[in-house]
Short mmCIF file of C-alpha atoms in Angstrom, two decimals:
data_model
loop_
_atom_site.label_atom_id
_atom_site.label_comp_id
_atom_site.label_asym_id
_atom_site.label_seq_id
_atom_site.Cartn_x
_atom_site.Cartn_y
_atom_site.Cartn_z
CA UNK A 1 96.61 122.32 98.06
CA UNK A 2 96.24 123.36 94.47
CA UNK A 3 93.94 121.09 92.51
CA UNK A 4 92.89 120.29 88.99
CA UNK A 5 89.26 119.23 89.43
CA UNK A 6 87.36 117.14 86.90
CA UNK A 7 83.71 116.18 87.10
CA UNK A 8 82.50 113.25 84.98
CA UNK A 9 78.78 112.77 84.44
CA UNK A 10 75.91 114.73 85.93
CA UNK A 11 76.60 114.02 89.61
CA UNK A 12 80.34 114.58 89.26
CA UNK A 13 79.79 117.90 87.48
CA UNK A 14 77.41 119.09 90.19
CA UNK A 15 79.92 118.22 92.91
CA UNK A 16 82.63 120.27 91.21
CA UNK A 17 80.18 123.16 90.79
CA UNK A 18 79.29 123.07 94.51
CA UNK A 19 82.99 122.98 95.40
CA UNK A 20 83.54 126.14 93.37
CA UNK A 21 80.52 127.74 95.05
CA UNK A 22 81.79 126.99 98.58
CA UNK A 23 85.29 128.08 97.62
CA UNK A 24 83.93 131.42 96.38
CA UNK A 25 81.75 131.86 99.47
CA UNK A 26 84.62 131.28 101.92
CA UNK A 27 87.43 133.02 100.06
CA UNK A 28 89.45 129.90 99.41
CA UNK A 29 91.61 129.19 96.36
CA UNK A 30 91.72 125.44 95.83
CA UNK A 31 90.46 124.60 92.34
CA UNK A 32 93.07 126.07 89.99
CA UNK A 33 91.82 124.20 86.93
CA UNK A 34 88.27 122.98 86.33
CA UNK A 35 86.76 120.66 83.74
CA UNK A 36 83.42 118.86 83.50
CA UNK A 37 82.70 116.03 81.06
CA UNK A 38 79.23 114.74 80.22
CA UNK A 39 77.38 112.79 77.55
CA UNK A 40 74.12 114.79 77.91
CA UNK A 41 74.04 118.26 76.37
CA UNK A 42 71.23 119.45 78.68
CA UNK A 43 73.20 118.51 81.81
CA UNK A 44 76.23 120.47 80.63
CA UNK A 45 74.12 123.62 80.77
CA UNK A 46 73.37 123.20 84.49
CA UNK A 47 76.57 124.28 86.32
CA UNK A 48 76.56 127.80 87.76
CA UNK A 49 80.28 128.26 88.47
CA UNK A 50 82.04 126.14 85.83
CA UNK A 51 83.03 128.33 82.83
CA UNK A 52 81.34 127.31 79.60
CA UNK A 53 84.66 126.75 77.85
CA UNK A 54 85.55 124.15 80.51
CA UNK A 55 82.63 121.87 79.64
CA UNK A 56 83.08 118.94 77.26
CA UNK A 57 80.33 116.97 75.55
CA UNK A 58 81.29 113.39 74.73
CA UNK A 59 79.30 110.90 72.68
CA UNK A 60 77.74 113.52 70.42
CA UNK A 61 78.37 111.34 67.37
CA UNK A 62 78.05 107.98 69.11
CA UNK A 63 75.10 105.99 67.75
CA UNK A 64 73.70 105.23 71.22
CA UNK A 65 74.35 108.56 72.93
CA UNK A 66 74.01 111.33 70.31
CA UNK A 67 74.37 114.01 72.98
CA UNK A 68 71.41 112.77 75.01
CA UNK A 69 73.24 110.68 77.62
CA UNK A 70 73.92 106.97 77.89
CA UNK A 71 70.74 105.88 79.64
CA UNK A 72 72.50 104.55 82.72
CA UNK A 73 74.49 102.05 80.63
CA UNK A 74 78.02 101.79 82.04
CA UNK A 75 79.32 100.04 78.92
CA UNK A 76 78.13 102.85 76.66
CA UNK A 77 79.60 105.38 79.11
CA UNK A 78 83.02 103.79 78.72
CA UNK A 79 82.58 103.53 74.94
CA UNK A 80 81.85 107.22 74.41
CA UNK A 81 84.82 108.25 76.56
CA UNK A 82 87.16 106.02 74.57
CA UNK A 83 85.65 107.23 71.30
CA UNK A 84 86.27 110.88 72.22
CA UNK A 85 89.52 110.37 74.10
CA UNK A 86 91.43 112.71 71.76
CA UNK A 87 89.09 115.58 72.63
CA UNK A 88 89.48 114.81 76.32
CA UNK A 89 93.28 114.80 75.94
CA UNK A 90 93.18 118.23 74.26
CA UNK A 91 91.24 119.59 77.23
CA UNK A 92 93.88 118.14 79.58
CA UNK A 93 96.55 119.98 77.59
CA UNK A 94 95.12 123.27 78.85
CA UNK A 95 95.93 122.28 82.44
CA UNK A 96 99.20 123.86 83.54
CA UNK A 97 100.17 120.84 85.57
CA UNK A 98 103.14 122.57 87.23
CA UNK A 99 100.59 124.73 89.05
CA UNK A 100 98.78 121.85 90.78
CA UNK A 101 99.64 119.38 93.52
CA UNK A 102 97.07 116.76 92.58
CA UNK A 103 94.08 115.96 90.38
CA UNK A 104 90.66 114.95 91.68
CA UNK A 105 88.03 113.20 89.54
CA UNK A 106 84.45 113.30 90.84
CA UNK A 107 81.71 111.00 89.58
CA UNK A 108 78.46 109.39 90.57
CA UNK A 109 78.95 105.63 90.37
CA UNK A 110 75.29 104.72 89.95
CA UNK A 111 74.72 106.30 86.55
CA UNK A 112 76.21 105.44 83.19
CA UNK A 113 78.55 108.31 82.30
CA UNK A 114 80.28 108.73 85.67
CA UNK A 115 80.69 105.02 86.31
CA UNK A 116 81.70 104.17 82.73
CA UNK A 117 83.65 107.22 81.52
CA UNK A 118 85.20 108.00 84.91
CA UNK A 119 87.72 105.10 84.92
CA UNK A 120 88.65 105.87 81.30
CA UNK A 121 89.39 109.50 82.20
CA UNK A 122 91.43 108.45 85.25
CA UNK A 123 93.47 105.97 83.24
CA UNK A 124 94.34 108.66 80.71
CA UNK A 125 95.34 111.10 83.46
CA UNK A 126 97.62 108.49 85.03
CA UNK A 127 99.34 108.03 81.65
CA UNK A 128 99.87 111.76 81.14
CA UNK A 129 100.89 113.02 84.59
CA UNK A 130 102.96 112.00 87.60
CA UNK A 131 100.83 113.95 90.08
CA UNK A 132 98.48 111.97 92.36
CA UNK A 133 94.99 111.33 90.99
CA UNK A 134 92.28 111.04 93.64
CA UNK A 135 88.78 109.74 93.06
CA UNK A 136 85.67 111.24 94.64
CA UNK A 137 82.80 108.82 94.15
CA UNK A 138 79.10 108.97 95.02
CA UNK A 139 77.66 105.58 95.94
CA UNK A 140 73.93 105.12 95.14
CA UNK A 141 71.46 104.48 97.93
CA UNK A 142 69.77 101.12 98.23
CA UNK A 143 66.48 102.86 97.36
CA UNK A 144 67.87 103.73 93.90
CA UNK A 145 67.58 100.12 92.76
CA UNK A 146 69.61 97.21 91.49
CA UNK A 147 70.96 98.66 88.24
CA UNK A 148 72.72 101.62 89.94
CA UNK A 149 74.12 99.20 92.55
CA UNK A 150 75.48 96.99 89.76
CA UNK A 151 77.04 100.01 88.03
CA UNK A 152 78.57 101.17 91.31
CA UNK A 153 79.99 97.77 92.26
CA UNK A 154 81.67 97.38 88.88
CA UNK A 155 82.90 100.96 88.68
CA UNK A 156 84.14 100.99 92.27
CA UNK A 157 86.63 98.25 91.45
CA UNK A 158 88.02 100.28 88.55
CA UNK A 159 88.16 103.54 90.52
CA UNK A 160 89.92 102.09 93.55
CA UNK A 161 92.43 100.16 91.45
CA UNK A 162 93.32 103.16 89.27
CA UNK A 163 93.40 106.15 91.68
CA UNK A 164 95.89 106.99 94.42
CA UNK A 165 93.02 107.24 96.90
CA UNK A 166 89.24 107.00 96.63
CA UNK A 167 87.09 109.24 98.83
CA UNK A 168 83.61 107.75 99.06
CA UNK A 169 80.26 109.41 99.75
CA UNK A 170 77.29 107.17 100.55
CA UNK A 171 73.87 108.49 99.52
CA UNK A 172 72.20 105.98 101.85
CA UNK A 173 73.78 107.55 104.94
CA UNK A 174 72.77 111.08 103.94
CA UNK A 175 69.24 110.69 102.67
CA UNK A 176 66.75 112.84 104.63
CA UNK A 177 63.04 112.30 104.90
CA UNK A 178 60.57 114.92 103.75
CA UNK A 179 62.72 116.04 100.81
CA UNK A 180 62.19 115.63 97.11
CA UNK A 181 64.86 113.57 95.36
CA UNK A 182 66.28 116.71 93.76
CA UNK A 183 66.39 118.57 97.10
CA UNK A 184 68.08 115.61 98.72
CA UNK A 185 70.79 115.38 96.07
CA UNK A 186 71.39 119.13 96.22
CA UNK A 187 71.86 119.05 99.99
CA UNK A 188 74.19 116.05 99.77
CA UNK A 189 76.26 117.75 97.08
CA UNK A 190 76.71 120.81 99.28
CA UNK A 191 77.58 118.72 102.34
CA UNK A 192 80.25 116.84 100.40
CA UNK A 193 81.65 120.05 98.88
CA UNK A 194 82.05 121.62 102.33
CA UNK A 195 84.02 118.61 103.57
CA UNK A 196 86.26 118.28 100.53
CA UNK A 197 87.11 121.97 100.27
CA UNK A 198 87.66 122.40 104.03
CA UNK A 199 90.00 119.42 103.98
CA UNK A 200 91.98 120.05 100.81
CA UNK A 201 92.20 123.86 100.98
CA UNK A 202 94.00 123.76 104.34
CA UNK A 203 97.46 125.28 104.33
CA UNK A 204 96.84 128.33 102.15
CA UNK A 205 99.43 130.91 103.14
CA UNK A 206 98.20 133.95 105.03
CA UNK A 207 101.08 135.97 106.43
CA UNK A 208 98.76 137.96 108.69
CA UNK A 209 97.47 134.91 110.54
CA UNK A 210 100.03 132.31 111.59
CA UNK A 211 98.85 128.78 112.33
CA UNK A 212 99.56 127.10 115.67
CA UNK A 213 100.50 123.92 113.85
CA UNK A 214 100.24 124.64 110.15
CA UNK A 215 99.04 121.99 107.73
CA UNK A 216 100.14 121.98 104.13
CA UNK A 217 99.55 119.97 100.98
CA UNK A 218 102.32 117.50 101.81
CA UNK A 219 100.55 116.52 105.06
CA UNK A 220 97.28 115.89 103.23
CA UNK A 221 98.96 114.00 100.41
CA UNK A 222 100.92 111.86 102.86
CA UNK A 223 97.69 110.86 104.60
CA UNK A 224 96.06 110.02 101.27
CA UNK A 225 99.10 108.05 100.12
CA UNK A 226 97.57 104.74 101.18
CA UNK A 227 95.44 103.67 98.21
CA UNK A 228 92.09 102.17 99.17
CA UNK A 229 88.87 103.87 100.28
CA UNK A 230 88.71 106.89 102.60
CA UNK A 231 86.00 108.64 104.60
CA UNK A 232 85.65 112.19 105.94
CA UNK A 233 84.04 113.42 109.15
CA UNK A 234 83.04 117.02 109.80
CA UNK A 235 81.55 119.18 112.54
CA UNK A 236 81.27 122.92 113.03
CA UNK A 237 80.13 125.45 115.59
CA UNK A 238 78.87 128.95 114.87
CA UNK A 239 80.93 131.80 116.27
CA UNK A 240 78.77 134.24 118.18
CA UNK A 241 79.19 137.95 117.54
CA UNK A 242 78.15 138.69 121.12
CA UNK A 243 81.35 138.85 123.16
CA UNK A 244 79.42 138.69 126.47
CA UNK A 245 78.12 135.26 125.58
CA UNK A 246 81.50 133.89 124.56
CA UNK A 247 82.74 132.92 121.13
CA UNK A 248 81.65 129.30 121.19
CA UNK A 249 78.22 129.59 122.75
CA UNK A 250 76.05 128.57 119.80
CA UNK A 251 76.38 125.09 118.36
CA UNK A 252 74.79 123.73 115.25
CA UNK A 253 72.24 120.97 115.49
CA UNK A 254 71.63 120.04 119.13
CA UNK A 255 75.22 120.42 120.39
CA UNK A 256 75.52 122.56 123.53
CA UNK A 257 78.60 123.90 125.30
CA UNK A 258 79.41 122.19 128.58
CA UNK A 259 79.55 124.68 131.44
CA UNK A 260 82.88 126.47 131.58
CA UNK A 261 84.73 123.95 129.47
CA UNK A 262 88.07 125.21 128.26
CA UNK A 263 88.78 126.01 124.61
CA UNK A 264 90.95 122.89 124.49
CA UNK A 265 88.08 120.72 125.67
CA UNK A 266 85.78 122.32 123.11
CA UNK A 267 88.28 121.62 120.34
CA UNK A 268 88.49 117.98 121.40
CA UNK A 269 84.68 117.81 121.59
CA UNK A 270 84.35 119.21 118.09
CA UNK A 271 86.73 116.58 116.72
CA UNK A 272 84.87 113.82 118.54
CA UNK A 273 81.63 115.05 117.04
CA UNK A 274 83.20 115.06 113.56
CA UNK A 275 84.17 111.41 113.91
CA UNK A 276 80.97 110.26 115.61
CA UNK A 277 78.56 112.11 113.31
CA UNK A 278 77.77 111.04 109.76
CA UNK A 279 80.96 110.18 107.93
CA UNK A 280 80.93 110.50 104.14
CA UNK A 281 80.82 106.71 104.18
CA UNK A 282 80.11 104.86 107.45
CA UNK A 283 83.10 102.80 108.53
CA UNK A 284 84.82 101.25 111.49
CA UNK A 285 87.25 103.94 112.68
CA UNK A 286 89.74 101.36 113.94
CA UNK A 287 90.13 100.03 110.38
CA UNK A 288 91.75 103.29 109.18
CA UNK A 289 95.39 103.11 108.11
CA UNK A 290 96.10 106.82 108.73
CA UNK A 291 94.15 109.87 109.87
CA UNK A 292 94.34 113.64 109.65
CA UNK A 293 92.65 116.34 111.76
CA UNK A 294 92.27 119.95 110.61
CA UNK A 295 90.74 122.75 112.70
CA UNK A 296 89.61 125.67 110.57
CA UNK A 297 88.52 129.10 111.81
CA UNK A 298 89.84 132.21 113.60
CA UNK A 299 93.27 131.44 115.06
CA UNK A 300 92.39 132.87 118.49
CA UNK A 301 89.91 130.04 118.97
CA UNK A 302 92.34 127.25 118.17
CA UNK A 303 94.63 126.17 120.98
CA UNK A 304 97.68 123.98 120.56
CA UNK A 305 96.62 122.06 123.65
CA UNK A 306 93.22 121.41 122.08
CA UNK A 307 94.77 120.12 118.84
CA UNK A 308 97.08 117.79 120.75
CA UNK A 309 94.28 116.56 122.97
CA UNK A 310 92.13 115.82 119.92
CA UNK A 311 95.00 114.01 118.23
CA UNK A 312 95.60 111.82 121.28
CA UNK A 313 91.90 111.00 121.50
CA UNK A 314 91.76 109.93 117.83
CA UNK A 315 94.96 107.94 118.22
CA UNK A 316 93.26 105.87 120.91
CA UNK A 317 89.98 105.69 119.02
CA UNK A 318 91.49 104.63 115.70
CA UNK A 319 94.17 102.44 117.25
CA UNK A 320 96.91 103.93 115.08
CA UNK A 321 99.81 106.29 115.78
CA UNK A 322 99.90 107.56 112.20
CA UNK A 323 97.78 110.66 112.83
CA UNK A 324 98.55 114.24 111.81
CA UNK A 325 96.76 117.23 113.34
CA UNK A 326 96.95 120.95 112.72
CA UNK A 327 95.04 124.13 112.02
CA UNK A 328 93.99 126.23 109.06
CA UNK A 329 93.54 129.87 110.18
CA UNK A 330 90.56 131.70 108.65
CA UNK A 331 90.39 135.15 110.30
CA UNK A 332 87.00 136.13 108.87
CA UNK A 333 85.30 132.76 109.31
CA UNK A 334 81.85 132.66 110.91
CA UNK A 335 82.36 129.09 112.08
CA UNK A 336 84.98 126.97 113.77
CA UNK A 337 85.09 123.60 112.01
CA UNK A 338 86.85 120.29 112.42
CA UNK A 339 87.42 117.94 109.49
CA UNK A 340 88.81 114.44 110.00
CA UNK A 341 90.17 112.28 107.17
CA UNK A 342 90.19 108.53 107.79
CA UNK A 343 92.42 107.07 105.09
CA UNK A 344 92.24 103.52 103.73
CA UNK A 345 89.38 102.22 105.85
CA UNK A 346 88.77 98.52 105.33
CA UNK A 347 85.53 97.93 107.24
CA UNK A 348 82.77 99.70 105.31
CA UNK A 349 79.46 97.79 105.55
CA UNK A 350 77.83 99.83 102.78
CA UNK A 351 80.37 98.64 100.19
CA UNK A 352 79.58 95.04 101.11
CA UNK A 353 75.84 95.78 100.82
CA UNK A 354 76.28 97.34 97.37
CA UNK A 355 78.25 94.33 96.17
CA UNK A 356 75.57 91.96 97.44
CA UNK A 357 72.80 94.04 95.88
CA UNK A 358 74.79 94.14 92.61
CA UNK A 359 75.16 90.33 92.46
CA UNK A 360 71.41 89.93 93.02
CA UNK A 361 70.70 92.51 90.32
CA UNK A 362 73.05 90.83 87.86
CA UNK A 363 71.39 87.46 88.41
CA UNK A 364 67.93 88.98 88.01
CA UNK A 365 68.91 90.81 84.82
CA UNK A 366 70.29 87.56 83.35
CA UNK A 367 67.07 85.72 84.24
CA UNK A 368 64.88 88.44 82.71
CA UNK A 369 66.95 88.53 79.52
CA UNK A 370 66.75 84.74 79.14
CA UNK A 371 62.98 84.78 79.73
CA UNK A 372 62.53 87.64 77.29
CA UNK A 373 64.53 85.86 74.59
CA UNK A 374 62.38 82.76 75.03
CA UNK A 375 59.18 84.81 74.79
CA UNK A 376 60.37 86.44 71.55
CA UNK A 377 61.23 83.05 70.03
CA UNK A 378 57.79 81.74 70.93
CA UNK A 379 56.19 84.80 69.38
CA UNK A 380 57.87 84.58 65.97
CA UNK A 381 58.16 80.80 65.55
CA UNK A 382 55.19 78.81 64.25
CA UNK A 383 54.07 75.93 66.45
CA UNK A 384 54.49 73.21 63.80
CA UNK A 385 57.86 74.53 62.59
CA UNK A 386 56.57 74.59 59.00
CA UNK A 387 57.99 77.96 58.05
CA UNK A 388 61.60 78.83 57.16
CA UNK A 389 63.18 82.26 57.64
CA UNK A 390 64.22 84.17 54.49
CA UNK A 391 67.96 83.73 55.13
#
C-alpha cells in the first residue's frame, strides 16, 4: 500500500513518527506523505522522523489554546480545528493523492486535540478525496480516569461513523508493570507501529523475491471495506544465523519450537500465536466480519502449505469463510512474522467498559458543576438578600 499518514494531537503524532522509524529500520516504503497536526507548540517539536515542514500548529490564535494545547477539552479541540481549517486544507493540497491508495488518521482519543480535532480532519478529508480514510485510534486505559474515558466514548462515535474502518488500540491491554508512564506509552507506540506497518506495507514489489501467494493493497483494502472497528494480532520468531540449529530455533518470549515440526506447522503455530496473544484491542474472534493473514520474512521460510493450513485454522476459529492469506517476502529480514487483521469485530468488552466509565464520569461532572455553582452563589449572595447587584 501507499499511504498518506496524518497524526492529530500528541499521541497521533508519536504513532506516525514511530511508523516512520520502523519503516526506515526495515526498508519499507509505506508512508508516501506525512503530516502531523497539534495545538501545542512544544509537542510539535518532539517527532524525530517527521519533517519540520510537515508539522502544523492549530489554535495559535484561539483564545483558549494560544499554542499551548487545549487542556484535554474535546470541545476546544474541535473548535481550533474548525477555526484553522483553511490552513489544514492548504497542507492537504500538498498531498499528491494520485500517488496513494488510502489515507490513515492516527489520534489518541483520551486527550483533547486528537479526540476533538481528529473527526474534523477526517470529515474534511472525506469531502476532498475519494480514497478510503482509515482511523487509527488509541483508547485510554481505565487508570487514566473518567475525563479521558468520556472524551474517548464521544470521539469514538465520530471516528467510527466517519472513517471507512477504525483500527483500535487499547492502552489497558498493553500496560506493563514496572514502567514509568512515559516508558509505557513509548513501548505501546512502537508495538502499534510494528503491527500497522507490517500489515499495510505488504505487497511491495520485489522482482528478486517472488511471493508464494502475494498480497497487495487491494486485498488489504477489501478486508478493511467493512466499516466498524478492527483489531490486529501479531507474532514473530527470530531467525537464527546458525544453520546447524535450524532457521526457526529461537522464539521470542517463551515460545519454543516443537520437536521436528514441519515449516508448515510452524507457520500455523505462528498465526495461532498472533491471534491468541494480545490483540490491539481484545475482542471475540468469532465476531469478525472478515480476516486477513500476512506472513512476512525470507521467502524460503514461508510454505504455501503453511499459509493454507493457517487460513483453514482461522476460518474455523473465526467462523467465517471470508479470509485472505498470503505472504510478504523480505529477503533480509531477521524475523519471520505473522500479522492477522480481524475486520469489523462487534464483541469488544473494552469499548463497553469505556462507554460505561464515560457515562459515570459525565454524571459526576454534572453533579460537581451543580454543586460548585451553588457554592459560588452562597459565597457572593448576602444571607438577608438586602443587596442588589450593579446591573
